[in-house]
GROMACS .gro file of C-alpha atoms in nm:
model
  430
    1UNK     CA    1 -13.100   7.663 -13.318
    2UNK     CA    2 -12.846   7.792 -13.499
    3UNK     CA    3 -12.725   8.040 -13.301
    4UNK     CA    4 -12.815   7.847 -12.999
    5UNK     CA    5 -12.529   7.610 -13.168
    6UNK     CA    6 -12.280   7.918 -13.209
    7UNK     CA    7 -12.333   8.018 -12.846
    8UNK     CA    8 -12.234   7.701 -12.729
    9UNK     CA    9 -11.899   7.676 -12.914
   10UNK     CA   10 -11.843   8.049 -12.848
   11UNK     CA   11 -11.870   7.948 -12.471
   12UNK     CA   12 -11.641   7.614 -12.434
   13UNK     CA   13 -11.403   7.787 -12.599
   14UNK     CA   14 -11.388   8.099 -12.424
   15UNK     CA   15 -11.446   7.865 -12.154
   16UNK     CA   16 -11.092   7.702 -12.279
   17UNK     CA   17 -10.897   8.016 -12.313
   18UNK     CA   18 -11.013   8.070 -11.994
   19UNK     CA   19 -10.834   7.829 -11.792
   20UNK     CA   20 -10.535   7.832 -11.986
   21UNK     CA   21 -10.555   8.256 -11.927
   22UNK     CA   22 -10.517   8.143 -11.546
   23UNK     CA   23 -10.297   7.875 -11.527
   24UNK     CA   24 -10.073   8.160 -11.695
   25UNK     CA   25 -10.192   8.451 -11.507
   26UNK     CA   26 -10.292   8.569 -11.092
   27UNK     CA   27 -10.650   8.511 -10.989
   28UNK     CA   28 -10.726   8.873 -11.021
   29UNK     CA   29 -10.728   8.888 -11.406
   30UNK     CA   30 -10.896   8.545 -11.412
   31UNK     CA   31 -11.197   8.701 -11.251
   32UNK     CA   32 -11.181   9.045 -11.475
   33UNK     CA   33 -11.164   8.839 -11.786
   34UNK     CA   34 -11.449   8.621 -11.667
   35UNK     CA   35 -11.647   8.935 -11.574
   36UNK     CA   36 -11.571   9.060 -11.955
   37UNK     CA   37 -11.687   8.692 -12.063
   38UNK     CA   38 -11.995   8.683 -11.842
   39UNK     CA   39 -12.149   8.993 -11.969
   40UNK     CA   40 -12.061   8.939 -12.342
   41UNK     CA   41 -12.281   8.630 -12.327
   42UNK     CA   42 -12.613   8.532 -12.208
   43UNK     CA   43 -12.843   8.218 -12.148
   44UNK     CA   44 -12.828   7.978 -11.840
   45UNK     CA   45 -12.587   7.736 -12.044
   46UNK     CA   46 -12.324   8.008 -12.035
   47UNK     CA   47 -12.392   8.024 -11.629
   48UNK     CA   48 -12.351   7.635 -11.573
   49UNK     CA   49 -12.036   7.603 -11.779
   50UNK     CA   50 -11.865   7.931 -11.588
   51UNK     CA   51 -11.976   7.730 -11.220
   52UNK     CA   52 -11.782   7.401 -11.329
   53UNK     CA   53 -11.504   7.594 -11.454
   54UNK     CA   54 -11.468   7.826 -11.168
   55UNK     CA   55 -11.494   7.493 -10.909
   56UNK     CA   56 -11.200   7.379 -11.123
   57UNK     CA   57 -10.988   7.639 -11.099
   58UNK     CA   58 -11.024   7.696 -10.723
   59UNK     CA   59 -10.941   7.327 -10.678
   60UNK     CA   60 -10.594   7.388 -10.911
   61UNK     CA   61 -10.533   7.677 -10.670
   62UNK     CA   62 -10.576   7.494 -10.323
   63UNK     CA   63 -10.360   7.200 -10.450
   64UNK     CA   64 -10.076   7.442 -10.604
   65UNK     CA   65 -10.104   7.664 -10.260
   66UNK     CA   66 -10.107   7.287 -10.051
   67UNK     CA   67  -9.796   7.203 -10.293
   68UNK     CA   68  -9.625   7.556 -10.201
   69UNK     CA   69  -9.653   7.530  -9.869
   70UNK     CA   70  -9.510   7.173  -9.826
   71UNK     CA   71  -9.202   7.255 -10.039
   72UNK     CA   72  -9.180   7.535  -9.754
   73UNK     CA   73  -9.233   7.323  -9.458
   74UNK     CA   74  -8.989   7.075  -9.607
   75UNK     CA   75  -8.694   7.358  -9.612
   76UNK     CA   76  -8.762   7.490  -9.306
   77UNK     CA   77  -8.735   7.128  -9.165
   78UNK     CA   78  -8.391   7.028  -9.372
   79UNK     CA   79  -8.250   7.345  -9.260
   80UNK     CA   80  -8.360   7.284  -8.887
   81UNK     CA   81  -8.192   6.908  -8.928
   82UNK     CA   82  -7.840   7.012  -9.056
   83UNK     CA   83  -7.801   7.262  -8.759
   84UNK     CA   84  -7.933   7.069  -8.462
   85UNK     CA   85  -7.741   6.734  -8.621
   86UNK     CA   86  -8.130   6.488  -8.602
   87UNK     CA   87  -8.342   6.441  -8.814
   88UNK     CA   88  -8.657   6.654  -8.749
   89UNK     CA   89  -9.032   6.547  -8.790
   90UNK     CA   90  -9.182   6.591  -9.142
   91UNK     CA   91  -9.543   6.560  -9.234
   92UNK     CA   92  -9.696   6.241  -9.387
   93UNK     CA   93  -9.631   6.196  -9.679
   94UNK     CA   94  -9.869   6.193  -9.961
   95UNK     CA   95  -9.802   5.958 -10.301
   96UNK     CA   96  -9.755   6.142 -10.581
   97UNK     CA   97  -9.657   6.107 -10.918
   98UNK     CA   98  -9.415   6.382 -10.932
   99UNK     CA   99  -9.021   6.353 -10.909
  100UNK     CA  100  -8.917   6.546 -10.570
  101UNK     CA  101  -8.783   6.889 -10.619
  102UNK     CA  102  -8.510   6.836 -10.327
  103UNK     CA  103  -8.352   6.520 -10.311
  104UNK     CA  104  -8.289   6.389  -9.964
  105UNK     CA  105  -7.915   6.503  -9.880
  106UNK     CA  106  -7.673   6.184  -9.835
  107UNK     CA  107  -7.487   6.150  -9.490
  108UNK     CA  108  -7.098   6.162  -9.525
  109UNK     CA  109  -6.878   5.836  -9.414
  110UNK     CA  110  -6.649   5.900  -9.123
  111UNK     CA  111  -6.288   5.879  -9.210
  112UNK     CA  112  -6.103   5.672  -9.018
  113UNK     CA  113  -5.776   5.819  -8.881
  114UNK     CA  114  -5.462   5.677  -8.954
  115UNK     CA  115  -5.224   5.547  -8.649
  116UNK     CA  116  -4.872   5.681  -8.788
  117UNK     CA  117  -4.784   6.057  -8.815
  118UNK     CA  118  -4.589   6.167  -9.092
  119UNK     CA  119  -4.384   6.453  -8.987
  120UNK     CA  120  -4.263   6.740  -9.255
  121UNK     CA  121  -3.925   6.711  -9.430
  122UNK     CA  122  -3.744   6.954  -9.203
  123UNK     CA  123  -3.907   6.796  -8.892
  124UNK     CA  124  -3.713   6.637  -8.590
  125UNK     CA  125  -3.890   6.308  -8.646
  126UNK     CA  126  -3.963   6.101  -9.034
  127UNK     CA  127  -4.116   5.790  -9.041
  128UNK     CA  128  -3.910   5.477  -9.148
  129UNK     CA  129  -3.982   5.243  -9.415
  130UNK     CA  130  -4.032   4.903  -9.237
  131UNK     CA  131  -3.786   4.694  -9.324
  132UNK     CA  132  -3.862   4.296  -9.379
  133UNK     CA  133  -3.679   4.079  -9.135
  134UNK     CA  134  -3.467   3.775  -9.304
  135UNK     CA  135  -3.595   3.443  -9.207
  136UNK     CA  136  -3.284   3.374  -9.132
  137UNK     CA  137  -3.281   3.568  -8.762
  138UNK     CA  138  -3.581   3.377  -8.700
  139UNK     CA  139  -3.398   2.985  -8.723
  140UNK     CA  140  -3.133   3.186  -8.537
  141UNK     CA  141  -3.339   3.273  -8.269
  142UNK     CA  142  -3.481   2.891  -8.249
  143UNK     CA  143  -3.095   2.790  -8.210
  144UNK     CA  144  -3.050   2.959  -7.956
  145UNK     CA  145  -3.368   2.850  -7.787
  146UNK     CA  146  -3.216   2.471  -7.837
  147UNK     CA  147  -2.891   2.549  -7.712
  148UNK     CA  148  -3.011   2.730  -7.374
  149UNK     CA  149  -3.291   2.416  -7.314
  150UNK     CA  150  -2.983   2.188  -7.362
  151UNK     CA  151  -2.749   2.375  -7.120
  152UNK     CA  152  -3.020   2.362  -6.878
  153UNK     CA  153  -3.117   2.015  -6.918
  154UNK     CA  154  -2.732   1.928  -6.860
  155UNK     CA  155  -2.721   2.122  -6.548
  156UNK     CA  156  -2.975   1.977  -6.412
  157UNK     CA  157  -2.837   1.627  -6.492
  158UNK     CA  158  -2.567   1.731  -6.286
  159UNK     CA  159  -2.748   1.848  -5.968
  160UNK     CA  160  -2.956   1.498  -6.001
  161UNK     CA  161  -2.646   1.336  -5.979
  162UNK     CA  162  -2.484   1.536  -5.705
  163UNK     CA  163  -2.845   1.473  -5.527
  164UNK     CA  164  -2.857   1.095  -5.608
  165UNK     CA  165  -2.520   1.038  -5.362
  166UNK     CA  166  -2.641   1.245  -5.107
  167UNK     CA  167  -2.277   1.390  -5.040
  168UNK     CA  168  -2.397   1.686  -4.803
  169UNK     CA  169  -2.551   1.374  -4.615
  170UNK     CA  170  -2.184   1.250  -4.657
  171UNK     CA  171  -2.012   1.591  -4.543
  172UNK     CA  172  -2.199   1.593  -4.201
  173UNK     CA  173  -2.186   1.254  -4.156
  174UNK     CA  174  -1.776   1.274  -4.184
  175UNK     CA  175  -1.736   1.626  -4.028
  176UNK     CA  176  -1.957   1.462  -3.697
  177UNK     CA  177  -1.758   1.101  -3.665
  178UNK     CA  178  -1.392   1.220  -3.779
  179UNK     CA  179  -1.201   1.441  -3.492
  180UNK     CA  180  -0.925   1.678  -3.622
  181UNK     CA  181  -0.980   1.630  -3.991
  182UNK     CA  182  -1.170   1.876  -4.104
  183UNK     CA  183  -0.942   1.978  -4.380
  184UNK     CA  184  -0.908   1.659  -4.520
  185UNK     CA  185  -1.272   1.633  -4.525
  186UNK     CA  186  -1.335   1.895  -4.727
  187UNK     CA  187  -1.082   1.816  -4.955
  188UNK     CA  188  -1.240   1.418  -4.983
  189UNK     CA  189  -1.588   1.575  -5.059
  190UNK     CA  190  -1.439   1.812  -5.327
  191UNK     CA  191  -1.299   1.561  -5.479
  192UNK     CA  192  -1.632   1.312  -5.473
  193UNK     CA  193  -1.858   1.663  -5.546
  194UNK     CA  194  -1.621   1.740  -5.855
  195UNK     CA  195  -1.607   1.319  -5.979
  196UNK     CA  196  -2.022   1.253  -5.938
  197UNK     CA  197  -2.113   1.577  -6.079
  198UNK     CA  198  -2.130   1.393  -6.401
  199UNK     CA  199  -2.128   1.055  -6.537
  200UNK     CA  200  -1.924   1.072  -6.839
  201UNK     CA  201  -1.508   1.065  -6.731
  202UNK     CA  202  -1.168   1.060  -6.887
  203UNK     CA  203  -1.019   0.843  -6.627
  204UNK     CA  204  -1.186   0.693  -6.251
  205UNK     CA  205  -1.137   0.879  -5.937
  206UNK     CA  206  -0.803   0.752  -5.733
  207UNK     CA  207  -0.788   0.956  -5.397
  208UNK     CA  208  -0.502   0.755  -5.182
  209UNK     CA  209  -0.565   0.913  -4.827
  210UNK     CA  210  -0.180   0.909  -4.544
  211UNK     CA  211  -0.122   0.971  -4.211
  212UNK     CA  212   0.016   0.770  -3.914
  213UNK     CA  213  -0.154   0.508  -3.705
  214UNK     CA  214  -0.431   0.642  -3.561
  215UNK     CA  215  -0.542   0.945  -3.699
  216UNK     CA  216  -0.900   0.825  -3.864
  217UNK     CA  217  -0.779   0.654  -4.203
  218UNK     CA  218  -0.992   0.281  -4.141
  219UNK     CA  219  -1.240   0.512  -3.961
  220UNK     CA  220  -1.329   0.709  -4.253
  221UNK     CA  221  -1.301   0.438  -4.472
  222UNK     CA  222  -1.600   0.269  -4.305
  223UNK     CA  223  -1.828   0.582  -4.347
  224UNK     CA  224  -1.707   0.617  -4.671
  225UNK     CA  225  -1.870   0.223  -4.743
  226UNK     CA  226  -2.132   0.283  -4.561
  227UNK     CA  227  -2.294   0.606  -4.670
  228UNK     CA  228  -2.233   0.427  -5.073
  229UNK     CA  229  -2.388   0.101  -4.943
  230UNK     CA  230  -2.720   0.303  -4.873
  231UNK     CA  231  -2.705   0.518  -5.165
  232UNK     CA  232  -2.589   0.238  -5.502
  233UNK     CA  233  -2.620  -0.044  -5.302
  234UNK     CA  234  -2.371  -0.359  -5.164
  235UNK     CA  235  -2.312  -0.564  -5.462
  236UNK     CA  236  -2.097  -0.167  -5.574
  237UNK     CA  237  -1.886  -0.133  -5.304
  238UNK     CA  238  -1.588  -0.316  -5.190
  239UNK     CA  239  -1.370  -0.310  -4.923
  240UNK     CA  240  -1.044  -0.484  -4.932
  241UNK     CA  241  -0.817  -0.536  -4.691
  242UNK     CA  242  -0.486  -0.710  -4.794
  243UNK     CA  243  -0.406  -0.892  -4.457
  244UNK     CA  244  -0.700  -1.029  -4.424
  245UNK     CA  245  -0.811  -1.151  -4.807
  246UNK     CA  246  -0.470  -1.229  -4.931
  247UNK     CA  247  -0.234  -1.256  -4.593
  248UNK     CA  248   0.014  -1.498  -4.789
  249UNK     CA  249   0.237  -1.361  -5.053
  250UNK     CA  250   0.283  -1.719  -5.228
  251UNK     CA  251  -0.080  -1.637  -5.352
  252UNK     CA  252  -0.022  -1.302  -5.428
  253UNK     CA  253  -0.070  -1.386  -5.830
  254UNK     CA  254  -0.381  -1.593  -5.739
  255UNK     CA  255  -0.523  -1.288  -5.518
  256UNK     CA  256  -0.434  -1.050  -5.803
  257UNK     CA  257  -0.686  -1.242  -6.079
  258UNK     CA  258  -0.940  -1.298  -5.811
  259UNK     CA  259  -0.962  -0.954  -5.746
  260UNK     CA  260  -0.921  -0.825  -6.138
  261UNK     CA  261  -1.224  -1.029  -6.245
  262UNK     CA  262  -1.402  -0.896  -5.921
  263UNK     CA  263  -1.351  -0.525  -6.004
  264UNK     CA  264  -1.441  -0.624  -6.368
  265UNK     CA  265  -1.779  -0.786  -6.249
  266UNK     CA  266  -1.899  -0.495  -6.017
  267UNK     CA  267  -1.763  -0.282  -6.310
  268UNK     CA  268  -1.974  -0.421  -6.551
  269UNK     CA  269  -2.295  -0.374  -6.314
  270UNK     CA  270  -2.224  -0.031  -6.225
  271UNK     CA  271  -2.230   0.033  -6.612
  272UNK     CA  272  -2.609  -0.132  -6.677
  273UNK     CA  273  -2.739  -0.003  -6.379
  274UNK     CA  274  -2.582   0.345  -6.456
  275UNK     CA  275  -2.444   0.373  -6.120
  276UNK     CA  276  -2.033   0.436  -5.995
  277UNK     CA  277  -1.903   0.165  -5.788
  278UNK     CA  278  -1.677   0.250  -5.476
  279UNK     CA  279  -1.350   0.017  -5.422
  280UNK     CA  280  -1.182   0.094  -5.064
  281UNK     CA  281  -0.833  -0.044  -4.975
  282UNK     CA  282  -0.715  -0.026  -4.629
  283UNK     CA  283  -0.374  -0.141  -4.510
  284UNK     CA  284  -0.257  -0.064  -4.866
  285UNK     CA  285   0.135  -0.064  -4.775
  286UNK     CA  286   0.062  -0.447  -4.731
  287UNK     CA  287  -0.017  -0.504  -5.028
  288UNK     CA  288   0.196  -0.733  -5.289
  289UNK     CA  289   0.323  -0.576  -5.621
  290UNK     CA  290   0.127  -0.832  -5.837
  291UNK     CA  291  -0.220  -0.651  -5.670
  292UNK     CA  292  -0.047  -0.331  -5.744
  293UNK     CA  293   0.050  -0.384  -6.081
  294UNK     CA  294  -0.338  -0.520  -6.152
  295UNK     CA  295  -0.508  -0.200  -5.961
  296UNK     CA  296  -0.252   0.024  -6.229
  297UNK     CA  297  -0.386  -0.176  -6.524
  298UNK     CA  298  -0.768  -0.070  -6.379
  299UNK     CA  299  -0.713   0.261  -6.308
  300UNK     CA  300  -0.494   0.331  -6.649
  301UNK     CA  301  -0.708   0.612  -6.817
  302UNK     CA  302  -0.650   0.399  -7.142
  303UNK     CA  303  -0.918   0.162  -7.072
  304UNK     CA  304  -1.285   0.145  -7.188
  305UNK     CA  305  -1.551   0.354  -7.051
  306UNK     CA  306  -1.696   0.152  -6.821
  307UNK     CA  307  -1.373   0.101  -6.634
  308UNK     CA  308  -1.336   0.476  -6.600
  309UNK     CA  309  -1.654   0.520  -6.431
  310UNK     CA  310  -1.527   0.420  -6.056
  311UNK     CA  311  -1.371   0.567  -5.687
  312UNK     CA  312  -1.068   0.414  -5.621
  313UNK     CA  313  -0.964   0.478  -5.225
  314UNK     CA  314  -0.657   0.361  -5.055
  315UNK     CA  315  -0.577   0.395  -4.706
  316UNK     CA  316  -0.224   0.339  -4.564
  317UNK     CA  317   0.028   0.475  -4.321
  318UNK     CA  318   0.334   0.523  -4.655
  319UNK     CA  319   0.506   0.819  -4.526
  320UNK     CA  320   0.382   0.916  -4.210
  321UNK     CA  321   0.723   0.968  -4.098
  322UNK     CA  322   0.746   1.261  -4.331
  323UNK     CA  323   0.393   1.414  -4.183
  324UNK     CA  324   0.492   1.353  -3.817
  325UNK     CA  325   0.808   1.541  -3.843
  326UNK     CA  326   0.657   1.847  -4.100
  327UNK     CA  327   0.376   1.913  -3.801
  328UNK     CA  328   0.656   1.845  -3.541
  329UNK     CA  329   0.843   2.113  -3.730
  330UNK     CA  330   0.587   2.391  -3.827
  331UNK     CA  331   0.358   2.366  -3.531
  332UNK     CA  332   0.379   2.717  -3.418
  333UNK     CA  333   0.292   2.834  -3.842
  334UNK     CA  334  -0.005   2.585  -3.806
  335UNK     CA  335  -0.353   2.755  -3.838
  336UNK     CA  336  -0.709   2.652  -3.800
  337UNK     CA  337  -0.661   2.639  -4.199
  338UNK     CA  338  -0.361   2.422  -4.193
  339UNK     CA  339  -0.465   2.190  -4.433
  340UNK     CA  340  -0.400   2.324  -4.693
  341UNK     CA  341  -0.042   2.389  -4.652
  342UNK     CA  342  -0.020   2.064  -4.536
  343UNK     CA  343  -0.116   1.930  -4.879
  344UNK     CA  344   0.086   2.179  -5.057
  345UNK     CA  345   0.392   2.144  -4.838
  346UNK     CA  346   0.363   1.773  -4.830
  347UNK     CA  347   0.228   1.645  -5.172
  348UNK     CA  348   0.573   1.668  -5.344
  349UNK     CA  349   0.758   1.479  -5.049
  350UNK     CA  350   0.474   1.232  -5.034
  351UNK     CA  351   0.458   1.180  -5.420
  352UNK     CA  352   0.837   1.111  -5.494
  353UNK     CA  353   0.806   0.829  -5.143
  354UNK     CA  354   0.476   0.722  -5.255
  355UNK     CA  355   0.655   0.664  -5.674
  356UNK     CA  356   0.907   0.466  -5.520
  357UNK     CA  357   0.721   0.238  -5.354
  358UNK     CA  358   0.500   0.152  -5.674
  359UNK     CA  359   0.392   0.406  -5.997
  360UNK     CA  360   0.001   0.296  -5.880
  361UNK     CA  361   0.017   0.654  -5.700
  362UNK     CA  362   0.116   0.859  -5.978
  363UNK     CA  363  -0.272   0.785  -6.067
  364UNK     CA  364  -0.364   0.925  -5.719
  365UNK     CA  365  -0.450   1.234  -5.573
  366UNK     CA  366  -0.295   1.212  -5.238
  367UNK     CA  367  -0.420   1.346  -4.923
  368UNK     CA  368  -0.261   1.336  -4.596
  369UNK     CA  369  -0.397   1.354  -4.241
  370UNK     CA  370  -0.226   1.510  -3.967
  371UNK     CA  371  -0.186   1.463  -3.584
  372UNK     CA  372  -0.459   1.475  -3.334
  373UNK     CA  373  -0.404   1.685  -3.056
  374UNK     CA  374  -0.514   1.590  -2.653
  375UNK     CA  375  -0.850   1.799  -2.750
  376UNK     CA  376  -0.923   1.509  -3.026
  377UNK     CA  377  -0.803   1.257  -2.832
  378UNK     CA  378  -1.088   1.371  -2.596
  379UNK     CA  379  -1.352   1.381  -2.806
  380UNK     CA  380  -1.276   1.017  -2.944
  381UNK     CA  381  -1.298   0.912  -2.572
  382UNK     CA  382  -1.670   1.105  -2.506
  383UNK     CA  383  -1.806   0.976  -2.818
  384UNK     CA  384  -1.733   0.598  -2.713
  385UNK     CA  385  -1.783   0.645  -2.378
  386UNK     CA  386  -2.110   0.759  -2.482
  387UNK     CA  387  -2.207   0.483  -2.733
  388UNK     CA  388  -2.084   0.220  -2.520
  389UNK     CA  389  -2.386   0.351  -2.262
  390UNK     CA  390  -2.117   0.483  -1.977
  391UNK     CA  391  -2.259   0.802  -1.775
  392UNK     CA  392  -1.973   1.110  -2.020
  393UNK     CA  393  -1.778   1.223  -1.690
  394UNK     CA  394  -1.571   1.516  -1.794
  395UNK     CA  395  -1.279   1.380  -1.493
  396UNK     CA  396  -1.291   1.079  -1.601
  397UNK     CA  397  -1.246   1.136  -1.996
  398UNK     CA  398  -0.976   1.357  -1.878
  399UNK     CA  399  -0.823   1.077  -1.647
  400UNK     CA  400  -0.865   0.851  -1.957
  401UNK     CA  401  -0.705   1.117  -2.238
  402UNK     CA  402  -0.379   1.145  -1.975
  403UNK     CA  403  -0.313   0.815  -1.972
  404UNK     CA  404  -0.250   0.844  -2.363
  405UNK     CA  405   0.130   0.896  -2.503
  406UNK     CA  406   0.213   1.257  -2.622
  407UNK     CA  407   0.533   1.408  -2.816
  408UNK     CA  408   0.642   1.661  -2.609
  409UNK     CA  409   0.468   2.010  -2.573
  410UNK     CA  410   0.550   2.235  -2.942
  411UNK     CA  411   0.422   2.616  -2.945
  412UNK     CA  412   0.154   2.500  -2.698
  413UNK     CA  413   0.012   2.178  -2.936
  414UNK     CA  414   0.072   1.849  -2.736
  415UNK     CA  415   0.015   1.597  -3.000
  416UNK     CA  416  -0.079   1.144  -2.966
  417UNK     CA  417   0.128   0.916  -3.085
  418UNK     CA  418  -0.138   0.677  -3.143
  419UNK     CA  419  -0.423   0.894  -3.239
  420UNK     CA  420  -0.714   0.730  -3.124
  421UNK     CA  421  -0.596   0.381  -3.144
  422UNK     CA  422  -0.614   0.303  -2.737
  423UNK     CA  423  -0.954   0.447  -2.711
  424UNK     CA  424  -1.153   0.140  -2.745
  425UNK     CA  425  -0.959  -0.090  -2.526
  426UNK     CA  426  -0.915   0.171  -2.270
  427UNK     CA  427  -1.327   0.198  -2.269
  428UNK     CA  428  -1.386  -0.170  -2.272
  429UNK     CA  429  -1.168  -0.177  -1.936
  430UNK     CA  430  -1.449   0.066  -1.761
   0.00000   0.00000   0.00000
């Protein structure tokens, strides 16, 4: 029993030494030394222990060559990955308690690029510093922005007025109804064009329109009322005529305060309703010097506002003498634009006649008409003929026009000494 006992120590820990000899050393001397062990003892124990110690050691060597080959495999497969640029297939894996050899690699973040270029020192091109913008430019720019919407709004005010009278309604009317004054005309519509543009004024419009008897002064006075009656209405427009509202000069004082507190009335309307009020006097070289001194009070630019919102428009015959002797004179120099010359040359002469007479017309723009020539004359005569309902025979207008009075023949221009006058009462005779 004894030795039995020794046998059995001698064994486990040969056994012992054993397996630490070949976790140390190859397989080869493993087996040599367990060859030297195995026949240095004896006895079936010794046999059993060396079976369970060699099954242990070739399961250590399977998992340790298992273990070797997977570190290989996984390599082989990170190497594969970082050339192609995917991640390759890998084995399943198997828990373990052991800390990975090779940690997994970590992908690197993509820089973003930057948008601006910096150049070198010596380069062509260096970037700036930005430089901070006051806030100043900024409340400049919004003035601006004010002052433009303001400019516009104001020139549009001043087409809606301009539109509101209608005056290229006014321009055909007067360039189709009034023979041989197309220059005065344009002159009248400059005049109301450059007045209604805008409602604000220094002083009213006072246009005082000569010419001799017959020439289209009552006749454009009419259109004039009635194109204004259809655009601000009647209770704005007036038209006066001196021998027929105050024929007797012993009431010429009475007619004066009538017709102030009139003008003042259709004045004050105009003003509420935002509107300019048209005052027409025809025959004006009949009227008394107590009306004249009360239109001069009116049209004084050193009354209130609402008095210098208004068309004043007289119509008379003062100094025709001096136009029917200046076209007389200068027919052969007289154009197609001889209008204006005729103002030019005539304005001065007219002025100092018209200053004379009263100082209303140093208020007034003046603006003479001239003669009508046998061609006018003609056209008056087809255009009643015509409304009157008579069949427009060109003989018979011509028969008509001859029986008209005529200065005598100048450079080719035979000129009436009536105008237009006779044409009515030479039609109603047909």
């Amino acid at each position: 029993m004894p030795h039995l006992k020794m046998s059995d120590e001698s064994s486990s820990t040969s056994s012992s030494q054993l397996v630490e000899d070949f976790e140390g050393e190859p397989d080869e001397e493993v087996d040599s030394d367990g060859g030297k062990n195995q026949t240095g003892q004896s006895g079936p124990t010794a046999l059993s222990g060396f079976a369970s110690l060699r099954a242990v050691i070739r399961i250590k060597q399977k998992y340790q060559a298992m273990k070797l080959r997977r570190q290989e495999m996984a390599h082989s497969l990170a190497a594969a990955g970082s050339l192609a640029g995917a991640p390759g297939r890998t084995s399943p894996k198997i828990f373990t308690f052991e800390v990975p050899a090779f940690p997994s690699v970590p992908q690197k973040k993509k820089r973003r690029r930057k948008r601006r270029v910096l150049f070198p020192n010596g380069g062509p091109r260096k970037t700036m510093p930005k430089q901070e913008r006051s806030r100043a430019m900024y409340c400049l720019y919004l003035l601006f922005a004010i002052v433009f919407v303001q400019v516009y709004n104001a020139i549009e005010n001043l087409d809606d007025h301009v539109l509101r009278y209608d005056l290229e309604g006014l321009e055909k009317t007067l360039r189709r109804e009034v023979f041989g004054q197309q220059g005065a005309v344009e002159g009248l519509v400059h005049h109301l064009k450059d007045y209604l543009s805008t409602y604000v004024h220094n002083k009213p419009l006072v246009v005082s329109v000569h010419g001799p008897s017959g020439v289209g002064k009552s006749h454009l006075g009419r259109l004039l009322a009635g194109h204004f009656r259809s655009v601000v209405g009647d209770t704005l427009v007036l038209q006066y005529y001196v021998l027929h509202h105050c024929p007797q000069e012993a009431e010429a004082m009475q007619c004066a305060r009538n017709l102030s507190s009139l003008i003042s009335e259709m004045v004050e309307k105009a003003e509420e309703e935002e509107k300019i009020p048209l005052f027409i006097f025809d025959e004006a070289e009949h009227m008394h010097v107590e009306i004249l001194d009360v239109l001069l009070q009116l049209v004084a630019s050193k009354q209130s506002n609402e008095y210098l919102n208004a068309i004043y428009l007289f119509l008379s015959n003062l100094g025709h003498t001096h136009i029917t002797k200046h076209m007389l004179q200068n027919s052969s120099s007289i154009s197609s634009g001889r209008h204006g010359n005729l103002v030019k040359e005539l304005t001065p002469i007219l002025r100092n006649t018209l200053e004379k007479h009263h100082p209303l017309w140093t208020e007034a723009d003046i603006l003479p008409l001239g003669l009508l020539e046998k061609g006018h004359v003609m056209e008056c005569f087809l255009e009643e003929i015509t409304r009157e309902g008579f069949y427009p025979d060109h003989s018979n207008i011509e028969r008509l026009a001859g029986e008209i009075e005529y200065y005598p023949v100048v450079a080719g221009r035979e000129y009436s000494q009536s105008g237009c006058k006779q044409v009515v009462a030479k039609v109603n005779l047909l």
